[in-house]
mmCIF file of C-alpha atoms in Angstrom:
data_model
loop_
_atom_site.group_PDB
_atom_site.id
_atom_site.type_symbol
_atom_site.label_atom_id
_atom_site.label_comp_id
_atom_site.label_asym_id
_atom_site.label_seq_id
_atom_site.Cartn_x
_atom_site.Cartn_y
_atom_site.Cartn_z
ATOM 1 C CA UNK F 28 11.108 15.482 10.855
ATOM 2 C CA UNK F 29 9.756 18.692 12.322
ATOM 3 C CA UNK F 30 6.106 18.506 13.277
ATOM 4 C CA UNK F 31 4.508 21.745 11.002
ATOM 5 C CA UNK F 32 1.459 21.259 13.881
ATOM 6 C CA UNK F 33 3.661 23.124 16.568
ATOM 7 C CA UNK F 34 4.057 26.317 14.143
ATOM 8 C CA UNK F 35 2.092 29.370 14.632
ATOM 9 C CA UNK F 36 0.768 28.160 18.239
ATOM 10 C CA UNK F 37 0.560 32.050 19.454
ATOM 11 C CA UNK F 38 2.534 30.906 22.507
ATOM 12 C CA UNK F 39 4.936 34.005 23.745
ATOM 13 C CA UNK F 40 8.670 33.313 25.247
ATOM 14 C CA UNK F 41 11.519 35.787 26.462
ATOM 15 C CA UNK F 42 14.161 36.975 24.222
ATOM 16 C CA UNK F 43 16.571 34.764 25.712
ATOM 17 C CA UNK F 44 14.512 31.870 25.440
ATOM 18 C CA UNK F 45 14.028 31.986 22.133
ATOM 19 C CA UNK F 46 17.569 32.359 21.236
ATOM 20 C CA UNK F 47 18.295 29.335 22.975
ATOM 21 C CA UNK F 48 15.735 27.403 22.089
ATOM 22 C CA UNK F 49 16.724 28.280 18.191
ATOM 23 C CA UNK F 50 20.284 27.587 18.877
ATOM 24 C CA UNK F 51 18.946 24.059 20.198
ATOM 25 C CA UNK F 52 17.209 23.048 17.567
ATOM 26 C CA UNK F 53 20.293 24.331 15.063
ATOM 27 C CA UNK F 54 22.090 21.996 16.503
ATOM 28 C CA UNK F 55 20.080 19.495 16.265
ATOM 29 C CA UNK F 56 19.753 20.397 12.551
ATOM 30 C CA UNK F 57 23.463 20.412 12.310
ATOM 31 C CA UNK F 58 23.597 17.221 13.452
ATOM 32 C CA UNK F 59 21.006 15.370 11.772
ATOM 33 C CA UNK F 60 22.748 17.467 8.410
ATOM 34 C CA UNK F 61 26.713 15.499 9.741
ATOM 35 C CA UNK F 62 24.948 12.240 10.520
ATOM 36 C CA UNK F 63 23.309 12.484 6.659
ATOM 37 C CA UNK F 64 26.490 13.433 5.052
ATOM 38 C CA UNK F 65 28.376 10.503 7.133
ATOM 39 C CA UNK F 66 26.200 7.905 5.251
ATOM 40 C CA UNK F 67 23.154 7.598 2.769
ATOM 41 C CA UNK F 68 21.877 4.119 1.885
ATOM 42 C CA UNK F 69 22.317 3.700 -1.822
ATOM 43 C CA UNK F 70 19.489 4.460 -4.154
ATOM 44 C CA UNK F 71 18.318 3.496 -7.565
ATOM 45 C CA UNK F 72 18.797 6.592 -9.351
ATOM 46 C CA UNK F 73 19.608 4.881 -13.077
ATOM 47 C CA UNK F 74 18.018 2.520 -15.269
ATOM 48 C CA UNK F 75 19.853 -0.661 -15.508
ATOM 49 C CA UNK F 76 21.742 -1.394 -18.787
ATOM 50 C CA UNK F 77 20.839 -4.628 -21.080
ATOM 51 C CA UNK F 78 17.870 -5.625 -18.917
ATOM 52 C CA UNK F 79 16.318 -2.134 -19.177
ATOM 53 C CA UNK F 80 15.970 -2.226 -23.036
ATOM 54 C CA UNK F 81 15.375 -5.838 -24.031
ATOM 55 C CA UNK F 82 12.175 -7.625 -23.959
ATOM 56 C CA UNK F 83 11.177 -10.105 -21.103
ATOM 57 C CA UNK F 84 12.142 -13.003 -23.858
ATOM 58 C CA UNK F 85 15.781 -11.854 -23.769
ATOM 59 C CA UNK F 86 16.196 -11.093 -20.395
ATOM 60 C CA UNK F 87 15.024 -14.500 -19.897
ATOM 61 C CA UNK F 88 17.851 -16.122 -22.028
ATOM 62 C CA UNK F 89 19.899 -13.659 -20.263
ATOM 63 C CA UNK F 90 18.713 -14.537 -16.523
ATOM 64 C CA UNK F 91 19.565 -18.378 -17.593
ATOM 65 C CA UNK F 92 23.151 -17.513 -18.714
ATOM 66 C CA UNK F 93 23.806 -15.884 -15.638
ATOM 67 C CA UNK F 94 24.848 -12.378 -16.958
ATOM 68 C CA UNK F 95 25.134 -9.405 -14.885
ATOM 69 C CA UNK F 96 26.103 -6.079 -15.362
ATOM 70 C CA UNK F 97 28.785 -3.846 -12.760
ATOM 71 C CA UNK F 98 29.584 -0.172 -13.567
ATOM 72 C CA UNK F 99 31.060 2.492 -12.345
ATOM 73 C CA UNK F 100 32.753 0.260 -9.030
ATOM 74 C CA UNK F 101 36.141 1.867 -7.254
ATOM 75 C CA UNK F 102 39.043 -0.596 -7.657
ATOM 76 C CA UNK F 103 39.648 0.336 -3.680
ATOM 77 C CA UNK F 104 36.301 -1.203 -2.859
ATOM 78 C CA UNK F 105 36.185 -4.373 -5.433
ATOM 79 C CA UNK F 106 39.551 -5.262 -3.816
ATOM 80 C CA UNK F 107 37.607 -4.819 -0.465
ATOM 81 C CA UNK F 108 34.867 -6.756 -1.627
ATOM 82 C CA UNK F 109 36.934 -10.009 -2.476
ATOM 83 C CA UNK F 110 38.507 -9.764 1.147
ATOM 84 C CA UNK F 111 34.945 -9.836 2.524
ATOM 85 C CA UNK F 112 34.145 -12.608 0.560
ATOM 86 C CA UNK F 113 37.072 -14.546 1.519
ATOM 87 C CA UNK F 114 36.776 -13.916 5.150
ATOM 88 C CA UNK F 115 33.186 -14.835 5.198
ATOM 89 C CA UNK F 116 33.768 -18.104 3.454
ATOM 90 C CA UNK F 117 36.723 -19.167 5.316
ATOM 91 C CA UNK F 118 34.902 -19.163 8.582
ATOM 92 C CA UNK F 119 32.857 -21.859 7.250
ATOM 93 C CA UNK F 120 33.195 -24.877 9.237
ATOM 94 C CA UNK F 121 33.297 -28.376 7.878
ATOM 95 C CA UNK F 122 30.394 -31.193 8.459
ATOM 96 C CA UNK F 123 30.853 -33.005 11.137
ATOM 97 C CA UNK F 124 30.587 -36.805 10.411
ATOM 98 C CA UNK F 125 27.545 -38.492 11.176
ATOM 99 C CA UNK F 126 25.244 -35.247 11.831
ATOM 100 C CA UNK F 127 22.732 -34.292 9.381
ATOM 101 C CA UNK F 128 24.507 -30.218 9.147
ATOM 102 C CA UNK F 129 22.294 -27.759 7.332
ATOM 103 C CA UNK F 130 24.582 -24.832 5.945
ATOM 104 C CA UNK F 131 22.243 -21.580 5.559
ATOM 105 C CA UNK F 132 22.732 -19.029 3.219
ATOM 106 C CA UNK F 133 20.595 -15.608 3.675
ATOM 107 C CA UNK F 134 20.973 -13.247 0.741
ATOM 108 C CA UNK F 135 19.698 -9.962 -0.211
ATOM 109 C CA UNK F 136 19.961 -9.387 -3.686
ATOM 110 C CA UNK F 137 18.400 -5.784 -3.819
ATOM 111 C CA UNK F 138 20.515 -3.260 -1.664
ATOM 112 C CA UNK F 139 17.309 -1.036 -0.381
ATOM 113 C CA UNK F 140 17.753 -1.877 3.037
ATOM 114 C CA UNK F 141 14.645 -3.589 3.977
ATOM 115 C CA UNK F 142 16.335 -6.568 1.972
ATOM 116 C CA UNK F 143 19.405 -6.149 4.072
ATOM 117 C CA UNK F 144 17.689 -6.362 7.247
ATOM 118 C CA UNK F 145 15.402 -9.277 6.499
ATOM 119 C CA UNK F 146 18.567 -11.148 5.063
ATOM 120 C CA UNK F 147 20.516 -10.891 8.473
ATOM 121 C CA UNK F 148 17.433 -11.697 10.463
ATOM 122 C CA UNK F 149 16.905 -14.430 8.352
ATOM 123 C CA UNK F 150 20.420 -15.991 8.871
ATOM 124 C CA UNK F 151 19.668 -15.567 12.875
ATOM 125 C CA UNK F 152 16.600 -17.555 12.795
ATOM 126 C CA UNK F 153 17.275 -20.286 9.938
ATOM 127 C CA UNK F 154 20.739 -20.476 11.966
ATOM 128 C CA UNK F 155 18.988 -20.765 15.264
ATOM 129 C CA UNK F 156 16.239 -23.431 14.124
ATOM 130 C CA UNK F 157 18.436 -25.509 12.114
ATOM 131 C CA UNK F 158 21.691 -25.668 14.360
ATOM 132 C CA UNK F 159 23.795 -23.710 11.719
ATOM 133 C CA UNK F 160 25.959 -22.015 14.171
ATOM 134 C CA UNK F 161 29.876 -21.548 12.331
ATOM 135 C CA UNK F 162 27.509 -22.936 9.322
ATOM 136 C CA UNK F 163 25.486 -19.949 8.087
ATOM 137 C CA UNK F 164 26.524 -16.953 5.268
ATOM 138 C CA UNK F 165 24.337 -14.240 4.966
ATOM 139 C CA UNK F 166 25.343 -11.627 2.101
ATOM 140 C CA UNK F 167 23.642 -8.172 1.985
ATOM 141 C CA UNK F 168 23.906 -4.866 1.090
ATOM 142 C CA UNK F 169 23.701 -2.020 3.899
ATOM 143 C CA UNK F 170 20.569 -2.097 7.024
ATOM 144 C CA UNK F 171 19.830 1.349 6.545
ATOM 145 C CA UNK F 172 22.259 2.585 9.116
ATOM 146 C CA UNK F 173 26.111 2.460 7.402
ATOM 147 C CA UNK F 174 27.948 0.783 4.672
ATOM 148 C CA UNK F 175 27.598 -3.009 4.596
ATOM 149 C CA UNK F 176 30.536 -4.986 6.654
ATOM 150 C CA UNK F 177 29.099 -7.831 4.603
ATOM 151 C CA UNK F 178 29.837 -8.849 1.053
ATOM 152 C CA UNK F 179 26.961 -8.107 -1.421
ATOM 153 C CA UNK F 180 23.954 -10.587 -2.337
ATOM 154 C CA UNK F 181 25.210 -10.023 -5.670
ATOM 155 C CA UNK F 182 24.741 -13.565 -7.956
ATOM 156 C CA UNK F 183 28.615 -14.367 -8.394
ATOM 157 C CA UNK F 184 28.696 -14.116 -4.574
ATOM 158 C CA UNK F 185 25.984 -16.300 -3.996
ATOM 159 C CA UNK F 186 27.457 -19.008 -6.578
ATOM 160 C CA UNK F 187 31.043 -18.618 -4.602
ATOM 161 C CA UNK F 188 28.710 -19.251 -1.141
ATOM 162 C CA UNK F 189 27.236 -22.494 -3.105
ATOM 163 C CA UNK F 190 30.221 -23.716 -3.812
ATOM 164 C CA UNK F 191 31.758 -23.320 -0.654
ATOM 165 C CA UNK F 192 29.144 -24.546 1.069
ATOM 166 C CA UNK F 193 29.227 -27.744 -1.559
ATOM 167 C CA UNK F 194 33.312 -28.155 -0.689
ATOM 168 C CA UNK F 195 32.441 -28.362 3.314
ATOM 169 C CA UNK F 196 29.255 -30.461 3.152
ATOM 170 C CA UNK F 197 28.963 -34.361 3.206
ATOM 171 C CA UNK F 198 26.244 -34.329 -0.045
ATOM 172 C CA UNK F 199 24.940 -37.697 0.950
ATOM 173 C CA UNK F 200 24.011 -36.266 5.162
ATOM 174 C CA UNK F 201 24.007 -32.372 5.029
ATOM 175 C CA UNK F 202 21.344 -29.515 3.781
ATOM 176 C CA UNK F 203 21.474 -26.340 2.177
ATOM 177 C CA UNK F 204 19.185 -24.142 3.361
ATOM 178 C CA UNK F 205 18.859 -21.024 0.705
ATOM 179 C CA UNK F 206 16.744 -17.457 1.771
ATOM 180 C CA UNK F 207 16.498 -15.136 -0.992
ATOM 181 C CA UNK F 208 14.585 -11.601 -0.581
ATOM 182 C CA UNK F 209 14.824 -8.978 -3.630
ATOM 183 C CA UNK F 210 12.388 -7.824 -5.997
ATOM 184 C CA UNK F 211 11.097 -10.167 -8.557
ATOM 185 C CA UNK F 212 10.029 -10.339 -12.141
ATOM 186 C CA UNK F 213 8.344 -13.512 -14.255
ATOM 187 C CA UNK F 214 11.676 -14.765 -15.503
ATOM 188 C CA UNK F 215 13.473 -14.243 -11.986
ATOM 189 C CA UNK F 216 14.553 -12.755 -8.598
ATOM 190 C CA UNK F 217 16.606 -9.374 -9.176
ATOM 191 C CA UNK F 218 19.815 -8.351 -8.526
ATOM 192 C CA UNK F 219 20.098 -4.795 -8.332
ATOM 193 C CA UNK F 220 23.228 -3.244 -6.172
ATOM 194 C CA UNK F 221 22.370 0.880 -6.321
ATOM 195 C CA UNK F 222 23.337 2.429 -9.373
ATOM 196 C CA UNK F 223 26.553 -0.408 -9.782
ATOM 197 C CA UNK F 224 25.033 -3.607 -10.106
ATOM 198 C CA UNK F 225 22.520 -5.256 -12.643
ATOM 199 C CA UNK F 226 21.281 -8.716 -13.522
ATOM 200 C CA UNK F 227 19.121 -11.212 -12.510
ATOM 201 C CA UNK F 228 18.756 -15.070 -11.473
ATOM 202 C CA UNK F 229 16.387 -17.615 -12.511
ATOM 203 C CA UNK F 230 15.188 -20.450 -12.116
ATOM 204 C CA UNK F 231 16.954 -22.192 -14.766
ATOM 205 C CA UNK F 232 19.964 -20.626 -13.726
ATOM 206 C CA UNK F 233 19.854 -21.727 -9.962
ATOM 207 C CA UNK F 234 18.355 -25.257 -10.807
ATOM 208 C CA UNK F 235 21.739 -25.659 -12.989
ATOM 209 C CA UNK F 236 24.373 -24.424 -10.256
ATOM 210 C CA UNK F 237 22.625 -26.423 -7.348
ATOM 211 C CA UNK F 238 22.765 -29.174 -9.804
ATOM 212 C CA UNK F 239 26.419 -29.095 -11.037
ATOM 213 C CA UNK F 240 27.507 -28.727 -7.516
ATOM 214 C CA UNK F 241 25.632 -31.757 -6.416
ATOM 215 C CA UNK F 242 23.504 -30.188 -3.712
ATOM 216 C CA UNK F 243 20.283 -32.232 -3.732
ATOM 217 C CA UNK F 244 19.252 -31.969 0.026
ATOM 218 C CA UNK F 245 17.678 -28.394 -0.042
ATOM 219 C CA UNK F 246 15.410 -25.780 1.257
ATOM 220 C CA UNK F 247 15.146 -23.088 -1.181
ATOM 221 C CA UNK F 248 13.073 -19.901 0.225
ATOM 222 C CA UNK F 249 12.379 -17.025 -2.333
ATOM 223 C CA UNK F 250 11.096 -14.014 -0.858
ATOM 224 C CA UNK F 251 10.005 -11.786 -4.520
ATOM 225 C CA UNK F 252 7.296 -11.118 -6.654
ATOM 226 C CA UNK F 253 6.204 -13.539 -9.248
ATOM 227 C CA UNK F 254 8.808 -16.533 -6.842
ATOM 228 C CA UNK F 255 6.609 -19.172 -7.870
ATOM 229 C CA UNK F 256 8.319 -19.399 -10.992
ATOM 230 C CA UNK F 257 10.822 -21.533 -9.092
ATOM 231 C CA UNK F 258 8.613 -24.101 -8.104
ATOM 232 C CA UNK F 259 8.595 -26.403 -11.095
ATOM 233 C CA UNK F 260 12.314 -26.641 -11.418
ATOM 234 C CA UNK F 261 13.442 -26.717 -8.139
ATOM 235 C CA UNK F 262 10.706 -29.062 -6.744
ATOM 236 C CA UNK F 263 11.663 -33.011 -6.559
ATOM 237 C CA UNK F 264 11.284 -35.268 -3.866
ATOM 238 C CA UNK F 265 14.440 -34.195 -1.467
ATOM 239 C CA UNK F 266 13.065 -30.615 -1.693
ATOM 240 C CA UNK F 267 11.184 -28.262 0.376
ATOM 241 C CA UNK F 268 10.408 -24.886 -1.895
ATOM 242 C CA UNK F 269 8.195 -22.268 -0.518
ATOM 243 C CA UNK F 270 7.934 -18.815 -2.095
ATOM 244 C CA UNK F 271 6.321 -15.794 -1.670
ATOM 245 C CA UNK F 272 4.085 -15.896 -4.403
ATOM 246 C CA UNK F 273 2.754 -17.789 -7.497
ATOM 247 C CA UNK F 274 4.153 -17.276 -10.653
ATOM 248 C CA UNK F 275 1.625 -14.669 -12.033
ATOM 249 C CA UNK F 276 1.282 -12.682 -8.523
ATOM 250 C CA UNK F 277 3.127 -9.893 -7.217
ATOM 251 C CA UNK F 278 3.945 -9.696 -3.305
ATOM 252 C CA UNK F 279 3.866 -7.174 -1.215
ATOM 253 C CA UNK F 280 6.071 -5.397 1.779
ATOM 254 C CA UNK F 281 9.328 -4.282 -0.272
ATOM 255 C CA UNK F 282 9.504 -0.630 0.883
ATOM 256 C CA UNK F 283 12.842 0.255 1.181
ATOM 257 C CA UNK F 284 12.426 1.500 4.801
ATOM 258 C CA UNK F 285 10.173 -1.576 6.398
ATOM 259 C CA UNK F 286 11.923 -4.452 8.139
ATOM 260 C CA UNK F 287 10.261 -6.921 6.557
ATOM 261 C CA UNK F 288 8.954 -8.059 3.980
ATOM 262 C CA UNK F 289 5.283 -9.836 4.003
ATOM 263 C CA UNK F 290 6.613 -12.959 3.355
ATOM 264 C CA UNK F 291 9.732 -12.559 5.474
ATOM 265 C CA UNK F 292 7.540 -11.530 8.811
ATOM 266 C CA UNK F 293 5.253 -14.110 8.305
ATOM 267 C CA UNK F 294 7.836 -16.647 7.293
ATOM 268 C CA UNK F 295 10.928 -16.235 9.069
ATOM 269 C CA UNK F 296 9.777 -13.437 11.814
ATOM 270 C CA UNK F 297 6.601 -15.460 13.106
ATOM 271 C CA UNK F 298 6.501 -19.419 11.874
ATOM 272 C CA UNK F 299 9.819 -20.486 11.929
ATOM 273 C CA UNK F 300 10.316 -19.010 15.249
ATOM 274 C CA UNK F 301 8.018 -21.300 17.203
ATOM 275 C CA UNK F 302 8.664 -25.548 17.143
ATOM 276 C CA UNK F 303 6.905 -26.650 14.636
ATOM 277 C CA UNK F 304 7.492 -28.432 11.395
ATOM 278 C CA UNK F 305 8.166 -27.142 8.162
ATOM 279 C CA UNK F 306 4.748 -28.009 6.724
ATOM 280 C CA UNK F 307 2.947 -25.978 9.808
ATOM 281 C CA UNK F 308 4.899 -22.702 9.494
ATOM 282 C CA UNK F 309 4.273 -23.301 5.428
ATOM 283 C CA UNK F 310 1.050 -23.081 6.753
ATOM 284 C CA UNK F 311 1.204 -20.478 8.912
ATOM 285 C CA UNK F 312 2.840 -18.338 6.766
ATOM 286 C CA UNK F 313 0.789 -18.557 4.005
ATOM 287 C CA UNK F 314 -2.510 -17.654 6.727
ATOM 288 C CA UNK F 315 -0.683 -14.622 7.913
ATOM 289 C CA UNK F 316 0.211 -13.441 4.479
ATOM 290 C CA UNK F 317 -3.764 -13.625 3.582
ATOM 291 C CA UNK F 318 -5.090 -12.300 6.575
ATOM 292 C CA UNK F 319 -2.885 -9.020 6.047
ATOM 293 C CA UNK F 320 -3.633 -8.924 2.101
ATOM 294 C CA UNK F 321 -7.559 -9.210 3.078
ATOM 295 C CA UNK F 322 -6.820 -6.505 5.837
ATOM 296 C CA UNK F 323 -5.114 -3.838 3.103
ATOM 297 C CA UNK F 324 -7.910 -5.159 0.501
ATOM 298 C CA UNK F 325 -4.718 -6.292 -2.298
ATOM 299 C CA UNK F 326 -4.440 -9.168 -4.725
ATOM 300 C CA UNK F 327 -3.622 -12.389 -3.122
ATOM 301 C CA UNK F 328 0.180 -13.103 -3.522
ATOM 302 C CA UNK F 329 -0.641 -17.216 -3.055
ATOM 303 C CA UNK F 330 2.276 -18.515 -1.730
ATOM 304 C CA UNK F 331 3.626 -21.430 -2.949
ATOM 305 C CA UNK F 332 5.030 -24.538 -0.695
ATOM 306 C CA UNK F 333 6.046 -27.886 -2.059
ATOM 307 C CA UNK F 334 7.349 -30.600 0.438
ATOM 308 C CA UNK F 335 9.655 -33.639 -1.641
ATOM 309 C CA UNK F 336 8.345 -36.981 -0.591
ATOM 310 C CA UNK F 337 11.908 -37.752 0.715
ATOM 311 C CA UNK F 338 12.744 -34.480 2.888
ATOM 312 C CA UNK F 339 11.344 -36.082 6.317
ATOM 313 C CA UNK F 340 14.813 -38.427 6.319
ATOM 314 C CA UNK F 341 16.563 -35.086 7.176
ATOM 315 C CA UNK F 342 13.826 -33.008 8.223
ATOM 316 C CA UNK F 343 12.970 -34.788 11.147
ATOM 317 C CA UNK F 344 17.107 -35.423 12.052
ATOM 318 C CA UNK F 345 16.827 -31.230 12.084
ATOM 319 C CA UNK F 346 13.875 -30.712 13.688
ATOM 320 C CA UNK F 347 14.750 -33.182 16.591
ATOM 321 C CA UNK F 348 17.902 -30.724 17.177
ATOM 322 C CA UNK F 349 15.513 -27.294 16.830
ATOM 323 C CA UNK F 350 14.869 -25.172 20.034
ATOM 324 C CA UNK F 351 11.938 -25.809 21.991
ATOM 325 C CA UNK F 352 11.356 -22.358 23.273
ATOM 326 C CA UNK F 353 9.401 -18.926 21.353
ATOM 327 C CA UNK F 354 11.527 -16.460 20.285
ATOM 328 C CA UNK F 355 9.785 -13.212 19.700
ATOM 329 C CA UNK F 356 9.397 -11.094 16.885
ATOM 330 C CA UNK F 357 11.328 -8.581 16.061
ATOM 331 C CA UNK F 358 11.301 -5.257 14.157
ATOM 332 C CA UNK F 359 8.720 -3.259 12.682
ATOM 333 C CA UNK F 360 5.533 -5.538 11.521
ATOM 334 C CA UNK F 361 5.455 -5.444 7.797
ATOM 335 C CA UNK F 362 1.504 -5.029 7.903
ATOM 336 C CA UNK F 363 2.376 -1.467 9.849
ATOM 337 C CA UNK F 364 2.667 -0.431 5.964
ATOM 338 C CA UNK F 365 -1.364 -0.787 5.416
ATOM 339 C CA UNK F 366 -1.862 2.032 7.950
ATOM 340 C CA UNK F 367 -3.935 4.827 7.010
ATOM 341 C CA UNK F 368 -4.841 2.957 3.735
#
């Protein structure tokens, strides 16, 4: 964006200087004008049908059933979609026998693209840490920069990834680890694709899919406001369940042009970077998170973390396999958002 400081300076040029420095800066205009009209991120222009004129009470019941709504989608793309869903879950590998495998799944259920980008740093990381190489799906809308090569964190796409990863897996040796980053409301973590895609998933609803696939090893990692609503369900003792908040808090970071999230920078970007155990970067995480809430003066998110009882029998066969080295941050800090406040 031009800097309105520079206008008006009183400093005096040539004809011919002038000219070309006006032609320069069309140019640049021009180009800046093709780059916009080769992509814009999609945007939230419309109120979402059914969830946008019941009460919380129905979209609730609605949440559990698992209904979503899709409008207004090209049959070109939805075709395109499916292939990207299909390519991504074929290149799943299988278990292999006598390894504790942890299949990661990073999803972005919202597509403003500071979801996207946390989701696909997400997968890096959790892939990294956990040895998930050949083992990881991330789905996401677009990074802010083009059109999304992967298939949307929309929630029939993330029950497809569940199940595949459920088909692959050896139940009684292997985890799921599960990263989810959207908004959030009491009854639920949002799905909300642009103007084209509506719904929602709770807690009942992913406590019942998890559970008729048979998926008991987990880590379940829910990135939205009000995420501590899927504590209760999802806790037991071969479960590790941190979220971003309690159930009655909102978090913070969600701007549609950060990189992260607070939860994911402090989380993913910062703890689960260095070689330390899952109760540590809980830890961690939850420091960080306060530290930057006190710094900005807002209302405590409280993050949630709950460690099953049982989790250290594959826990510690994951942890032995984790990188010793540091890897370093990356992207914008998500405190860089209380500037100026």
């Amino acid at each position: 964006m031009r800097d309105q400081r520079s206008c008006g300076t009183g400093v005096k040029m040539g004809r011919n200087a002038f000219v070309a420095k006006w032609l320069l800066g069309l140019a640049v205009l021009l180009a800046a004008g093709a780059a916009a009209q080769r992509y814009q991120p999609a945007e939230h222009t419309q109120g979402p049908p059914f969830f946008g004129n019941i009460t919380p009470d129905q979209a609730a019941i609605l949440s559990d059933m698992g209904l979503t709504s899709e409008r207004d989608r090209d049959p070109a793309w939805t075709l395109a979609e499916h292939r990207r869903l299909d390519r991504t879950l074929s290149a799943v590998q299988p278990q292999r026998k006598g390894v504790v495998d942890a299949y990661v799944v990073a999803v972005a259920l919202d597509s403003d693209p500071v979801f996207g980008r946390e989701a696909r740093e997400a997968g890096k990381v959790l892939s990294r840490r956990y040895d998930a190489a050949g083992r990881t799906i991330v789905l996401a809308g677009t990074d802010g920069s083009a059109d999304s090569t992967l298939p949307r964190g929309a929630p029939e796409n993330i029950a497809a990834a569940l199940a595949r990863v459920a088909e692959v897996m050896d139940k009684s040796e292997d985890v799921l680890i599960l990263y989810t980053t959207s908004h959030g409301a009491p009854m639920g973590i949002v799905y909300n694709d642009g103007d084209h895609g509506y719904g929602m998933i709770s807690p009942q609803r992913l406590w019942t899919m998890l559970g008729q696939l048979g998926i008991a090893r987990r880590m379940v990692l829910v990135s939205a406001c009000y995420s501590g609503v899927f504590v209760p369900l999802l806790s037991n003792v071969d479960s590790v369940v941190i979220t971003a908040s309690s159930d009655d808090r909102t978090s913070f970071g969600c701007q549609a042009d950060s990189d992260w999230t607070f939860f994911g920078d402090a989380l993913i970007n910062h703890a689960l970077r260095k070689p330390q155990d899952i109760t540590a970067a809980g830890t961690e995480a939850t420091r960080l998170i306060g530290e930057w809430e006190a710094r900005g003066n807002l209302t405590p998110s409280r993050p949630q973390v709950s460690i099953g009882a049982n989790t250290a029998l594959w826990l510690d066969a994951l942890d032995r396999r984790r990188p010793k080295d540091v890897t370093a941050p990356v992207g914008k800090p998500a405190v860089s958002l209380l500037e100026g406040r």
